[in-house]
Structure formats: C-alpha cells, structure tokens
mmCIF file with all atom_site columns, N, CA and C in Angstrom:
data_model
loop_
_atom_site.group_PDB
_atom_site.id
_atom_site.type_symbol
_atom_site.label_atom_id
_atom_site.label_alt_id
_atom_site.label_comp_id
_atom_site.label_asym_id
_atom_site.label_entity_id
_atom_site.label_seq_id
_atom_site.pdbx_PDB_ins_code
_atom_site.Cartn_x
_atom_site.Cartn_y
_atom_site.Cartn_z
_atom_site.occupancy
_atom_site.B_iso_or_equiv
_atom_site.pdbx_formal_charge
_atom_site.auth_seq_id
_atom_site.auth_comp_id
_atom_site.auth_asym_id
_atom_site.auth_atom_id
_atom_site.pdbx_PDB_model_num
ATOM 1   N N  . UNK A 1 1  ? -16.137 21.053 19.704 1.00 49.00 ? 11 UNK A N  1
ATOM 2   C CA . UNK A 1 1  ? -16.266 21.798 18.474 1.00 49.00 ? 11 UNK A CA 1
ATOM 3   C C  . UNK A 1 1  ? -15.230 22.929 18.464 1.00 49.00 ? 11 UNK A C  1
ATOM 4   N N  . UNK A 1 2  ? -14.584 22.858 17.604 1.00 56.00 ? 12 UNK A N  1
ATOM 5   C CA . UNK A 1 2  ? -13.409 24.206 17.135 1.00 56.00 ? 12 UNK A CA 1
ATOM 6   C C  . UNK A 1 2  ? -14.173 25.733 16.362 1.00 56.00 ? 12 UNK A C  1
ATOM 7   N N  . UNK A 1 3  ? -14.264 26.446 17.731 1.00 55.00 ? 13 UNK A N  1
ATOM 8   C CA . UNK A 1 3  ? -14.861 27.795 17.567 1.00 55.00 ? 13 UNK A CA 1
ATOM 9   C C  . UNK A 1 3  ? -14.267 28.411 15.951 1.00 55.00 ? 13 UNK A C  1
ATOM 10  N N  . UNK A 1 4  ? -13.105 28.154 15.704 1.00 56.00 ? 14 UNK A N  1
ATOM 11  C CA . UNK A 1 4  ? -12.156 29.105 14.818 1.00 56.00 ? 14 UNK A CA 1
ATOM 12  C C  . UNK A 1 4  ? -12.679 28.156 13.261 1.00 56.00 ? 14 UNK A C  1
ATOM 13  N N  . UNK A 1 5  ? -13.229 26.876 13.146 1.00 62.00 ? 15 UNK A N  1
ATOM 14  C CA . UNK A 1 5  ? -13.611 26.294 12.361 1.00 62.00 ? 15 UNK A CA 1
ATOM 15  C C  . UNK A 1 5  ? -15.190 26.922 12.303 1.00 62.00 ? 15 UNK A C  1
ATOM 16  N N  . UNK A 1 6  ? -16.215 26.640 13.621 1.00 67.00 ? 16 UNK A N  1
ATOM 17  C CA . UNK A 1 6  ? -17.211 26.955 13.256 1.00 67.00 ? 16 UNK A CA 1
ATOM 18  C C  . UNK A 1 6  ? -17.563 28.626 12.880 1.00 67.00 ? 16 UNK A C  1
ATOM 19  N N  . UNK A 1 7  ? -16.618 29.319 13.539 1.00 82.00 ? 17 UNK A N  1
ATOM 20  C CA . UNK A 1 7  ? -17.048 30.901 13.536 1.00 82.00 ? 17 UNK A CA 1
ATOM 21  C C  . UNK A 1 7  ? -16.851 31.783 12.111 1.00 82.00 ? 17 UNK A C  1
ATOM 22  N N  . UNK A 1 8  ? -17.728 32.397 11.175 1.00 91.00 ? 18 UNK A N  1
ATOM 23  C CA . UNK A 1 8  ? -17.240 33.071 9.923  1.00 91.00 ? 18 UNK A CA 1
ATOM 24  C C  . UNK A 1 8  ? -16.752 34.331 10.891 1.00 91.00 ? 18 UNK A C  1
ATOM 25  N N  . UNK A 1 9  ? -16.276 34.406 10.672 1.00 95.00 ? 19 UNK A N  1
ATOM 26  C CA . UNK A 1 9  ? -14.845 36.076 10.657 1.00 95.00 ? 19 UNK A CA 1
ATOM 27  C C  . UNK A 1 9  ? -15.013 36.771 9.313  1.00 95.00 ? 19 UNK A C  1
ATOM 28  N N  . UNK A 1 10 ? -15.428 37.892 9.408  1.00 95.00 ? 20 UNK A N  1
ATOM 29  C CA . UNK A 1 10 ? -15.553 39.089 8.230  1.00 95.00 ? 20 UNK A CA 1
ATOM 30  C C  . UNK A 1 10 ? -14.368 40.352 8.584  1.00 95.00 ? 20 UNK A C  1
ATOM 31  N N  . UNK A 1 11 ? -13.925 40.503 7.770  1.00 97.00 ? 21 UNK A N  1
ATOM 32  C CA . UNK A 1 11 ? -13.385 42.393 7.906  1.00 97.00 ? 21 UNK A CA 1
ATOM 33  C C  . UNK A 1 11 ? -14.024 43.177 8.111  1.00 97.00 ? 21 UNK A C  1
ATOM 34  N N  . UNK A 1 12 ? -13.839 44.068 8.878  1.00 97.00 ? 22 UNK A N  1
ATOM 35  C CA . UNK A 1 12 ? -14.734 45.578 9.390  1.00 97.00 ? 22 UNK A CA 1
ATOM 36  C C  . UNK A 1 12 ? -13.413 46.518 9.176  1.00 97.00 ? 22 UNK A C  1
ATOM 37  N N  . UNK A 1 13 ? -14.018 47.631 8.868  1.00 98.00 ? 23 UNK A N  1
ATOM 38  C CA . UNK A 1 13 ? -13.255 48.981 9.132  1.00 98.00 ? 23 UNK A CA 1
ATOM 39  C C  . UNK A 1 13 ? -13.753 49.828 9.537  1.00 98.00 ? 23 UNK A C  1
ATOM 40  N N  . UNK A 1 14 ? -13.199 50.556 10.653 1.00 98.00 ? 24 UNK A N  1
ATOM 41  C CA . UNK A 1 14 ? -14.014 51.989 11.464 1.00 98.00 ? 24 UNK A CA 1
ATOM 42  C C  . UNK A 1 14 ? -13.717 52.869 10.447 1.00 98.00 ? 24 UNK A C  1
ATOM 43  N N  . UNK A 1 15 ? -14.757 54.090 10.412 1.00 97.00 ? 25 UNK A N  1
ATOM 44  C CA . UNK A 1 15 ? -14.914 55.273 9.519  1.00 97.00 ? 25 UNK A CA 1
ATOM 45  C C  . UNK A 1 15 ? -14.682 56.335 10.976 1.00 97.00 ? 25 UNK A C  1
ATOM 46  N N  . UNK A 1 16 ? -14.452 57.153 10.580 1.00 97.00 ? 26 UNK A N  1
ATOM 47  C CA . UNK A 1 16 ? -13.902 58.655 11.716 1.00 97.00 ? 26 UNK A CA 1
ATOM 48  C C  . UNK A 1 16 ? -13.579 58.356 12.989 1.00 97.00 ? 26 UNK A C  1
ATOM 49  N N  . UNK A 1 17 ? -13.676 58.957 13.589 1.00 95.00 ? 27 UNK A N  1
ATOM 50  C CA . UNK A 1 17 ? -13.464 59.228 15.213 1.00 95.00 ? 27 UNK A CA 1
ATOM 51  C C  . UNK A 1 17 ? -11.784 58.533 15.273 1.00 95.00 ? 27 UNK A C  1
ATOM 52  N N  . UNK A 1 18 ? -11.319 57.930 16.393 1.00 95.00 ? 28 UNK A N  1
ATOM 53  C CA . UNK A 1 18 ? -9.842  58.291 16.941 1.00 95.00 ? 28 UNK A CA 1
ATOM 54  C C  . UNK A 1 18 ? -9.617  56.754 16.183 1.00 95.00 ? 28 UNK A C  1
ATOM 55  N N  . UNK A 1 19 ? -10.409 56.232 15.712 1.00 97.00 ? 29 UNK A N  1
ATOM 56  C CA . UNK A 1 19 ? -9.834  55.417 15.099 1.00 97.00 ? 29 UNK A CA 1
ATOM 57  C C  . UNK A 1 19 ? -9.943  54.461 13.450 1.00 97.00 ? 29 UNK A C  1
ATOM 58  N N  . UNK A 1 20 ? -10.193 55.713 12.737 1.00 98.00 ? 30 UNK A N  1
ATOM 59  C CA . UNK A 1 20 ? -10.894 55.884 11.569 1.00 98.00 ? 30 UNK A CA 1
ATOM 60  C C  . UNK A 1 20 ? -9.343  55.148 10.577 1.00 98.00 ? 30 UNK A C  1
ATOM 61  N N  . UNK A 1 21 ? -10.130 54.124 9.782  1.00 98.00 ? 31 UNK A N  1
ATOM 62  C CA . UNK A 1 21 ? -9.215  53.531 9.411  1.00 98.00 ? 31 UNK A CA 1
ATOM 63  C C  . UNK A 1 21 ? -8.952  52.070 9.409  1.00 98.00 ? 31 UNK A C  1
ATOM 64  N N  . UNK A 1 22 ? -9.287  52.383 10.759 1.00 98.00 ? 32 UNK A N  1
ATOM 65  C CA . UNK A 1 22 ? -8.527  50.631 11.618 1.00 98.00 ? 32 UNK A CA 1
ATOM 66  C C  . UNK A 1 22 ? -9.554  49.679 10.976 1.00 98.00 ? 32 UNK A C  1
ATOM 67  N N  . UNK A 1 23 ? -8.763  48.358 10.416 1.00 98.00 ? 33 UNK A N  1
ATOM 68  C CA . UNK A 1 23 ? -9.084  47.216 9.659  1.00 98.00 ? 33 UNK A CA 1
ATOM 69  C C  . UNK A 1 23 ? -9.315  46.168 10.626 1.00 98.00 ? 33 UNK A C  1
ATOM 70  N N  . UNK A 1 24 ? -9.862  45.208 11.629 1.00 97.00 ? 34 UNK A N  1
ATOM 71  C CA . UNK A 1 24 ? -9.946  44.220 11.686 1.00 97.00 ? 34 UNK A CA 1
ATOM 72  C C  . UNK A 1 24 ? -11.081 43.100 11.408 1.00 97.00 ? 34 UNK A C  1
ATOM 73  N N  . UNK A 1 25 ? -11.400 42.300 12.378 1.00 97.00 ? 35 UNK A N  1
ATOM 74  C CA . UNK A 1 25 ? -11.598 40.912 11.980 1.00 97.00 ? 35 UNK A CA 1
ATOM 75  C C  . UNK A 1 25 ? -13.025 41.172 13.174 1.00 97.00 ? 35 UNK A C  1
ATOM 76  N N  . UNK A 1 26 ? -14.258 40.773 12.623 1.00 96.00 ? 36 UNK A N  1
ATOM 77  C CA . UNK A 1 26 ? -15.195 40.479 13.557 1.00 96.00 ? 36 UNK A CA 1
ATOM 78  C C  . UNK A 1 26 ? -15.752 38.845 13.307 1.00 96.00 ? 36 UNK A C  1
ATOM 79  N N  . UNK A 1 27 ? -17.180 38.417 14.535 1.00 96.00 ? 37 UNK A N  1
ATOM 80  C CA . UNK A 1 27 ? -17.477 37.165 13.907 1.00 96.00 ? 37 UNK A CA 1
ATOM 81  C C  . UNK A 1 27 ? -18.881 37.639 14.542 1.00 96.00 ? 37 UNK A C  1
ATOM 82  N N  . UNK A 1 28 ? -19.832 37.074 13.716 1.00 92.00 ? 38 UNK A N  1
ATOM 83  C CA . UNK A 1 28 ? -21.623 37.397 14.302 1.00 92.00 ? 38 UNK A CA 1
ATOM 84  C C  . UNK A 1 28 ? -22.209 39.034 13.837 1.00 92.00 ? 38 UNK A C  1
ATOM 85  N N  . UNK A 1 29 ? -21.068 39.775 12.581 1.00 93.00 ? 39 UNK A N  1
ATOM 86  C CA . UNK A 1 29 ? -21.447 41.358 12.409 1.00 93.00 ? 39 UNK A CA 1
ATOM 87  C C  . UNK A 1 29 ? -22.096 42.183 13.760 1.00 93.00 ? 39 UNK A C  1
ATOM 88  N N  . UNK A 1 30 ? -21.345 42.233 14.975 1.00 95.00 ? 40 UNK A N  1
ATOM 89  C CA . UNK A 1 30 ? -21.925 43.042 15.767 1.00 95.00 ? 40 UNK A CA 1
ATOM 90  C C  . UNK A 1 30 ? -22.776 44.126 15.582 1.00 95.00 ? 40 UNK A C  1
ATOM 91  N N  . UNK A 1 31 ? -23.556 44.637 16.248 1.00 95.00 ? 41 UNK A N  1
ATOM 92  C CA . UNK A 1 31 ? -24.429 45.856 15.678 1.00 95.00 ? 41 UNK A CA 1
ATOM 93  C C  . UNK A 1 31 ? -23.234 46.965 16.623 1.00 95.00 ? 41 UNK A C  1
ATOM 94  N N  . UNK A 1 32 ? -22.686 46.694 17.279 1.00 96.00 ? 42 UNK A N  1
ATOM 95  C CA . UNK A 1 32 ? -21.503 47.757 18.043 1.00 96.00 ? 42 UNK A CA 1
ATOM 96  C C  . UNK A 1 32 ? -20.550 47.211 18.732 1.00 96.00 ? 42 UNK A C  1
ATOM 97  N N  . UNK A 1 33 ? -19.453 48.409 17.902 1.00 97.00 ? 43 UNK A N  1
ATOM 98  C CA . UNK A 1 33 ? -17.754 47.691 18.290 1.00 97.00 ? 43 UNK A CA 1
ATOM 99  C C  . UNK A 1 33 ? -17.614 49.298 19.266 1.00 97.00 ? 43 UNK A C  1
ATOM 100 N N  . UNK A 1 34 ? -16.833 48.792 20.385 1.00 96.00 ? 44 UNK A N  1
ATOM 101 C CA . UNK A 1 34 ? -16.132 49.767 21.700 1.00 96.00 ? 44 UNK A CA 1
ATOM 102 C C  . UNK A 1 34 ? -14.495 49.731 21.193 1.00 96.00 ? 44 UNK A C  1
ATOM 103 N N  . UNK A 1 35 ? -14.441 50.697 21.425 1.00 97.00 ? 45 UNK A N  1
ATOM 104 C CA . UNK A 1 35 ? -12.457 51.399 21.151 1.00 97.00 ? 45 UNK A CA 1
ATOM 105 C C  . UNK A 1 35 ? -12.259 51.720 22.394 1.00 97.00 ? 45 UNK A C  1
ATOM 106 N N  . UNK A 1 36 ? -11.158 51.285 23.303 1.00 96.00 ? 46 UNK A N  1
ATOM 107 C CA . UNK A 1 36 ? -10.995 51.635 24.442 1.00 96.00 ? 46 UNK A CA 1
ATOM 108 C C  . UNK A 1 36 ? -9.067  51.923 24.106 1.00 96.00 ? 46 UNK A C  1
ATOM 109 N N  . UNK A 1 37 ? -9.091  53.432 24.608 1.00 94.00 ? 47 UNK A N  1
ATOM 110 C CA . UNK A 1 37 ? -7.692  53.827 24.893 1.00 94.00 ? 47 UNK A CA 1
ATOM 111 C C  . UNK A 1 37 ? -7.324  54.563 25.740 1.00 94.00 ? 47 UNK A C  1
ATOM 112 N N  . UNK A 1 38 ? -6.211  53.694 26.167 1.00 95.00 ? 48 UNK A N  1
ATOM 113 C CA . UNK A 1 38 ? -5.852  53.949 27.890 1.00 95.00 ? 48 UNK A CA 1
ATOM 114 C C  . UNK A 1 38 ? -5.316  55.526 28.197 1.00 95.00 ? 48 UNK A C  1
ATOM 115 N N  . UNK A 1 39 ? -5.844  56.143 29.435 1.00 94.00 ? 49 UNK A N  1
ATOM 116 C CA . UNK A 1 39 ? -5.250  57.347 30.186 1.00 94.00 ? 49 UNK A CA 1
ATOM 117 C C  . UNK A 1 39 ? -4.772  57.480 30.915 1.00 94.00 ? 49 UNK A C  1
ATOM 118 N N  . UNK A 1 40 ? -3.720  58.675 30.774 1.00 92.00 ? 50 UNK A N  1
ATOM 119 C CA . UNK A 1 40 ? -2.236  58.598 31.890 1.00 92.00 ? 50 UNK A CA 1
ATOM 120 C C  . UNK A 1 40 ? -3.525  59.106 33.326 1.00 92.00 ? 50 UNK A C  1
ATOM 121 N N  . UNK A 1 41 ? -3.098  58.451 34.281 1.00 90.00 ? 51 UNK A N  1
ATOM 122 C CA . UNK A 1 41 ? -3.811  58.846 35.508 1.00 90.00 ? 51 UNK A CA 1
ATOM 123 C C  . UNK A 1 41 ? -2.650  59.804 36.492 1.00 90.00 ? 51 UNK A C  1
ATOM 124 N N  . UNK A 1 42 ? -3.146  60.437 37.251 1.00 90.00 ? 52 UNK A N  1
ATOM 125 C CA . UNK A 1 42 ? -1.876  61.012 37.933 1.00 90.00 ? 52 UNK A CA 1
ATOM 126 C C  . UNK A 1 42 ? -2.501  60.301 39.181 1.00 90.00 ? 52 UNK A C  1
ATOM 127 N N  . UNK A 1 43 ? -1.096  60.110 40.097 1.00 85.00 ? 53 UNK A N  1
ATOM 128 C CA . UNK A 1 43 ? -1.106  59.119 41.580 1.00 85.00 ? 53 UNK A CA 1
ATOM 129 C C  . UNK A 1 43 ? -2.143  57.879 41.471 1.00 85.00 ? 53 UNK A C  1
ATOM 130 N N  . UNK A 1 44 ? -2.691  57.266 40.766 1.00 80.00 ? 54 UNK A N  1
ATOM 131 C CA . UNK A 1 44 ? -3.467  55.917 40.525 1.00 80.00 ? 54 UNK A CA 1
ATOM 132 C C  . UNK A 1 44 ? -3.894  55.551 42.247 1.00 80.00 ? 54 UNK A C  1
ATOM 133 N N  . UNK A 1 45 ? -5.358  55.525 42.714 1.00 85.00 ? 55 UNK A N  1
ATOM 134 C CA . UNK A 1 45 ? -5.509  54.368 44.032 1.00 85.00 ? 55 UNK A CA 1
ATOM 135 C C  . UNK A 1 45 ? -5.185  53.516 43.593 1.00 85.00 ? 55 UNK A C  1
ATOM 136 N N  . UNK A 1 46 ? -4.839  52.604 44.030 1.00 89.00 ? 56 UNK A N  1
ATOM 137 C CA . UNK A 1 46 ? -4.905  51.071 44.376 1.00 89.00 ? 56 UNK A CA 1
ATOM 138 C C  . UNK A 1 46 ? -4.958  50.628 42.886 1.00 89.00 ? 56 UNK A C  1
ATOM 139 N N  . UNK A 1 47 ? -3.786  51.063 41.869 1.00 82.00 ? 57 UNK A N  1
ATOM 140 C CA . UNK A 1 47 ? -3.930  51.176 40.493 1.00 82.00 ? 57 UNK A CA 1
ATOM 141 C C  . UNK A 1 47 ? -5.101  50.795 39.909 1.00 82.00 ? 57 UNK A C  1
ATOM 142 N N  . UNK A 1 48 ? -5.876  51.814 39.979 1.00 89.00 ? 58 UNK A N  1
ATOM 143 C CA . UNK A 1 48 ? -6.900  52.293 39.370 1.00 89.00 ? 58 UNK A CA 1
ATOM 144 C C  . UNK A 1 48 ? -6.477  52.484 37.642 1.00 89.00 ? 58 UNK A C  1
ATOM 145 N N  . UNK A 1 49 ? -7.673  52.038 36.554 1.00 91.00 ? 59 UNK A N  1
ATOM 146 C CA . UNK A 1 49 ? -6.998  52.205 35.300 1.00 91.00 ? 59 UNK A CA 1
ATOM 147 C C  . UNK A 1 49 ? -7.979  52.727 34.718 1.00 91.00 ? 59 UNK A C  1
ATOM 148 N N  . UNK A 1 50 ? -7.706  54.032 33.859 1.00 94.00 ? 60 UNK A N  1
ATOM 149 C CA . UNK A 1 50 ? -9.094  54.550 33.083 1.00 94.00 ? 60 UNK A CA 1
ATOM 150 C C  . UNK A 1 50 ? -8.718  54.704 31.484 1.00 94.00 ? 60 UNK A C  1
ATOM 151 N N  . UNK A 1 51 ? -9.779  54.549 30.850 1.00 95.00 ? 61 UNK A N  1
ATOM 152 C CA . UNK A 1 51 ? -10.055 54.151 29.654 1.00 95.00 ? 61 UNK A CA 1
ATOM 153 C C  . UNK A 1 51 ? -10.750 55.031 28.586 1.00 95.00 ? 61 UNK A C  1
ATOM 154 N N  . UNK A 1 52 ? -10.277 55.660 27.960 1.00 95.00 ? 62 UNK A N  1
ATOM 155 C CA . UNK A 1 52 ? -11.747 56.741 27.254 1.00 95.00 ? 62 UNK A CA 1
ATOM 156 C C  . UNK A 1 52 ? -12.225 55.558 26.459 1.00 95.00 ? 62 UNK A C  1
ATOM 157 N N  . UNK A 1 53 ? -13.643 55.162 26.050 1.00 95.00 ? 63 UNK A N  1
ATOM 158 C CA . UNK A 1 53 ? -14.188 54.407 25.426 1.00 95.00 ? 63 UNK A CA 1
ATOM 159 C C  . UNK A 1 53 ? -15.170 55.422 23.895 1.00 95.00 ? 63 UNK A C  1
ATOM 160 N N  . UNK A 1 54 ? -14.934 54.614 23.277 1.00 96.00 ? 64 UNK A N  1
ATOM 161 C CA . UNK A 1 54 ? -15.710 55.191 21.790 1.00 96.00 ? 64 UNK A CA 1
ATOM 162 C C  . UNK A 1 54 ? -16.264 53.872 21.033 1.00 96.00 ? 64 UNK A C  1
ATOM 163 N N  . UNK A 1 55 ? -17.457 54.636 20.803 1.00 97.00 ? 65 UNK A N  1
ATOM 164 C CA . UNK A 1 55 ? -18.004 53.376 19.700 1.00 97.00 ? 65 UNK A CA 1
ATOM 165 C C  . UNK A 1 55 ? -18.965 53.866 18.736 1.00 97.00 ? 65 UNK A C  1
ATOM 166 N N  . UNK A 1 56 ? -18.814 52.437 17.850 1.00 98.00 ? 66 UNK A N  1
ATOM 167 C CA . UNK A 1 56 ? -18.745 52.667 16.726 1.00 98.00 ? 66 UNK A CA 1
ATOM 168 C C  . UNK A 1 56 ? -20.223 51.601 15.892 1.00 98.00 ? 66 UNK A C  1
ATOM 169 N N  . UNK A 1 57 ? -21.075 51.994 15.493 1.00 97.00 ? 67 UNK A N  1
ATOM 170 C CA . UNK A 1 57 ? -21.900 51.767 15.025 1.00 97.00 ? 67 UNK A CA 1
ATOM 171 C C  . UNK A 1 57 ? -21.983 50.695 13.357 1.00 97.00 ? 67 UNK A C  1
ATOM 172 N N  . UNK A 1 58 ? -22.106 49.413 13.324 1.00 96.00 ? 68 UNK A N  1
ATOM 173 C CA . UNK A 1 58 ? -22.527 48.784 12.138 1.00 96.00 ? 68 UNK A CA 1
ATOM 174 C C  . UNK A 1 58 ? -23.010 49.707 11.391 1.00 96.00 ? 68 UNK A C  1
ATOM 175 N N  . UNK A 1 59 ? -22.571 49.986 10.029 1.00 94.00 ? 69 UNK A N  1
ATOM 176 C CA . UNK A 1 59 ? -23.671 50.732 9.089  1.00 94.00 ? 69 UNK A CA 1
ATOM 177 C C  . UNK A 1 59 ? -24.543 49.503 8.383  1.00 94.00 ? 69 UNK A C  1
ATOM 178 N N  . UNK A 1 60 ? -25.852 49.691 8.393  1.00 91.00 ? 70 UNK A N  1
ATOM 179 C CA . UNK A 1 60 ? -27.030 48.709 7.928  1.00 91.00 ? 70 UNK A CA 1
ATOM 180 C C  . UNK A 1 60 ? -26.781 48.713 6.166  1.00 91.00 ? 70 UNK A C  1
ATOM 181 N N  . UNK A 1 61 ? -27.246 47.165 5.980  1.00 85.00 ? 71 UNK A N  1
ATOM 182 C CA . UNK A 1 61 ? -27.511 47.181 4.437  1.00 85.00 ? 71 UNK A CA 1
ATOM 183 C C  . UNK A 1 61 ? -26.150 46.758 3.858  1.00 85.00 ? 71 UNK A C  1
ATOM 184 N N  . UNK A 1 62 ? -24.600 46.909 4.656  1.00 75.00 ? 72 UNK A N  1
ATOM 185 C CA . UNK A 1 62 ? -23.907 46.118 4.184  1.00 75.00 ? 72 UNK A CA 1
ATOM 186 C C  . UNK A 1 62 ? -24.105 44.401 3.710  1.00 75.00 ? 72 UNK A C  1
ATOM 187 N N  . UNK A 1 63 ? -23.574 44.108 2.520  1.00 79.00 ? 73 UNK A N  1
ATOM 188 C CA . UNK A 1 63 ? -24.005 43.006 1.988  1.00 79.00 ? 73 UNK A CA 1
ATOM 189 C C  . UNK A 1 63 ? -22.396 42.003 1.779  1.00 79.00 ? 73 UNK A C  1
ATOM 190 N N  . UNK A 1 64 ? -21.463 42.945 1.666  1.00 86.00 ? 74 UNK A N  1
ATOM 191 C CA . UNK A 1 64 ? -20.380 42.205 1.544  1.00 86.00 ? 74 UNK A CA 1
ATOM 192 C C  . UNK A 1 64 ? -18.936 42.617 2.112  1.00 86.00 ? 74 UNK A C  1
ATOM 193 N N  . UNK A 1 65 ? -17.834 42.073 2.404  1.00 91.00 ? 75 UNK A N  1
ATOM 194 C CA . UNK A 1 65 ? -16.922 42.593 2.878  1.00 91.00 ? 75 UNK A CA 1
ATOM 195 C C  . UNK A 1 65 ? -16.066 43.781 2.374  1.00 91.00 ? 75 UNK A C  1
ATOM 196 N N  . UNK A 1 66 ? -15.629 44.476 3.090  1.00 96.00 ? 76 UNK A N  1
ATOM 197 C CA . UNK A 1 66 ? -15.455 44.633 4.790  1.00 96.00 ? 76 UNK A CA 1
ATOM 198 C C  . UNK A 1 66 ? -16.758 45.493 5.168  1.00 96.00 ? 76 UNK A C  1
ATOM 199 N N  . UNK A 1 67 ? -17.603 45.052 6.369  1.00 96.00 ? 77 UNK A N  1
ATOM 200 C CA . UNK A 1 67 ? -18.107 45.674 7.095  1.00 96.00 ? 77 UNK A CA 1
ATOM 201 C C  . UNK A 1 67 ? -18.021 47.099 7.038  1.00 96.00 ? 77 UNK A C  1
ATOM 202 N N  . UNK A 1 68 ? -18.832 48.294 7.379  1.00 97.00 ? 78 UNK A N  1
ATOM 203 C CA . UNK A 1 68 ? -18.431 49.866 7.528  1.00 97.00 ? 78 UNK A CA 1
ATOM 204 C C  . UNK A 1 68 ? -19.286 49.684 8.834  1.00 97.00 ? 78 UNK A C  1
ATOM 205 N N  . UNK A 1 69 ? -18.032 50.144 10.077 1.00 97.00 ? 79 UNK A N  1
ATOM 206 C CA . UNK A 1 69 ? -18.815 51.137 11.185 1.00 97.00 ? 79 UNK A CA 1
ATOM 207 C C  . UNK A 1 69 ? -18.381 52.476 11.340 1.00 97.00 ? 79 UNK A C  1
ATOM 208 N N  . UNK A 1 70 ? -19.609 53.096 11.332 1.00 97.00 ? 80 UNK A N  1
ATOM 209 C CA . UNK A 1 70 ? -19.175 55.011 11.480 1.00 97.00 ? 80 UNK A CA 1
ATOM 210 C C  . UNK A 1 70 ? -18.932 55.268 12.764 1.00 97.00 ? 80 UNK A C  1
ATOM 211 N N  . UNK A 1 71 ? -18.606 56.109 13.445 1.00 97.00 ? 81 UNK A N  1
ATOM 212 C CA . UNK A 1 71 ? -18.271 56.717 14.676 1.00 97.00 ? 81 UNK A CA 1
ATOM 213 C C  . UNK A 1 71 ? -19.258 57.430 15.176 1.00 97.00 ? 81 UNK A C  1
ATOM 214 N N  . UNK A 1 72 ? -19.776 56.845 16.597 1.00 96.00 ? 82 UNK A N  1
ATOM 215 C CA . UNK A 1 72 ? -21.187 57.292 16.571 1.00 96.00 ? 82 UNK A CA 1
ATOM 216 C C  . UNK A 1 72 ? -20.737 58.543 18.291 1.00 96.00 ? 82 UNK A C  1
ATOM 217 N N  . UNK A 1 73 ? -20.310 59.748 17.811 1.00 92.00 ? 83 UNK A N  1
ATOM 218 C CA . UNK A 1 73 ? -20.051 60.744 18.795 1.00 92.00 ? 83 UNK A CA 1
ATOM 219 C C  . UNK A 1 73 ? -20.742 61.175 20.121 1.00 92.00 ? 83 UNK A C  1
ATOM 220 N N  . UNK A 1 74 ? -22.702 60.281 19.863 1.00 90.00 ? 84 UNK A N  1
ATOM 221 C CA . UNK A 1 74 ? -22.990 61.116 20.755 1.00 90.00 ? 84 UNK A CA 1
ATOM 222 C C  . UNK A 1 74 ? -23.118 59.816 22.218 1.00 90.00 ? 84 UNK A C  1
ATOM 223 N N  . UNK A 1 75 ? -22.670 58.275 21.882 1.00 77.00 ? 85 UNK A N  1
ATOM 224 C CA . UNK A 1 75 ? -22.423 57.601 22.741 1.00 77.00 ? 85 UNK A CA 1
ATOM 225 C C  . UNK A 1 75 ? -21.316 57.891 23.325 1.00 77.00 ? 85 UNK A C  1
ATOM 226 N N  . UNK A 1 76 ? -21.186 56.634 24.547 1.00 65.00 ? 86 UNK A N  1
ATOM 227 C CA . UNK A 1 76 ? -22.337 56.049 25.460 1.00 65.00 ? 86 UNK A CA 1
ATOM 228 C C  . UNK A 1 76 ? -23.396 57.214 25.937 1.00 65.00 ? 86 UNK A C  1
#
C-alpha cells in the first residue's frame, strides 16, 4: 500500500513563539507538533548535539484547512 496515496495531508500553520508563521503539511491532525532548533555548543563530547525544543498545540474545533497551532510556552 502507497502511504502518500493512502495518507490525507492537511496544512497547518504555527501561531507565535520562534516559529510563528511557518506553513506546513501534517497527516492524522496531530494534537502536538515539536520545533527543534539547533545550539552552538562550545567543545561538543563525543559530538554531543543540543536542541532547544518548542511546541505547539492543535487549536480544537478547527473544521477546515489550514490547521491553527498556538505556541504553548509553558511546555515540555
């Protein structure tokens, strides 16, 4: 079975936080999308890689495209 045939794909757009704006493509309306953007590390162990993570909350009651997730500040 061809995932890209069976899967509906909707538009979402994040509302505030570092990435308020951003348009893409979900499939299954997640109830939560993660933003991960990378940080300069100084001397890295054993390249070690860190990530600030943000996420972003489905707003309920959407009925049609694009999706709205707000920026939910006080996660993880």
């Amino acid at each position: 079975m061809d995932l890209h045939v069976a899967t509906k794909w909707e538009t979402a757009v994040l509302a505030g936080g570092p990435a308020d704006g951003l348009r893409m493509r979900v499939a299954g309306r997640p109830s939560v999308v993660q933003v991960t953007c990378p940080c300069q590390v100084e001397d890295p162990a054993d390249g070690v890689q860190v990530a600030a993570l943000y996420v972003y909350r489905r707003r309920l009651g959407a009925r049609d495209e694009p999706l709205m997730y707000g920026y939910d500040s006080a996660s993880p």
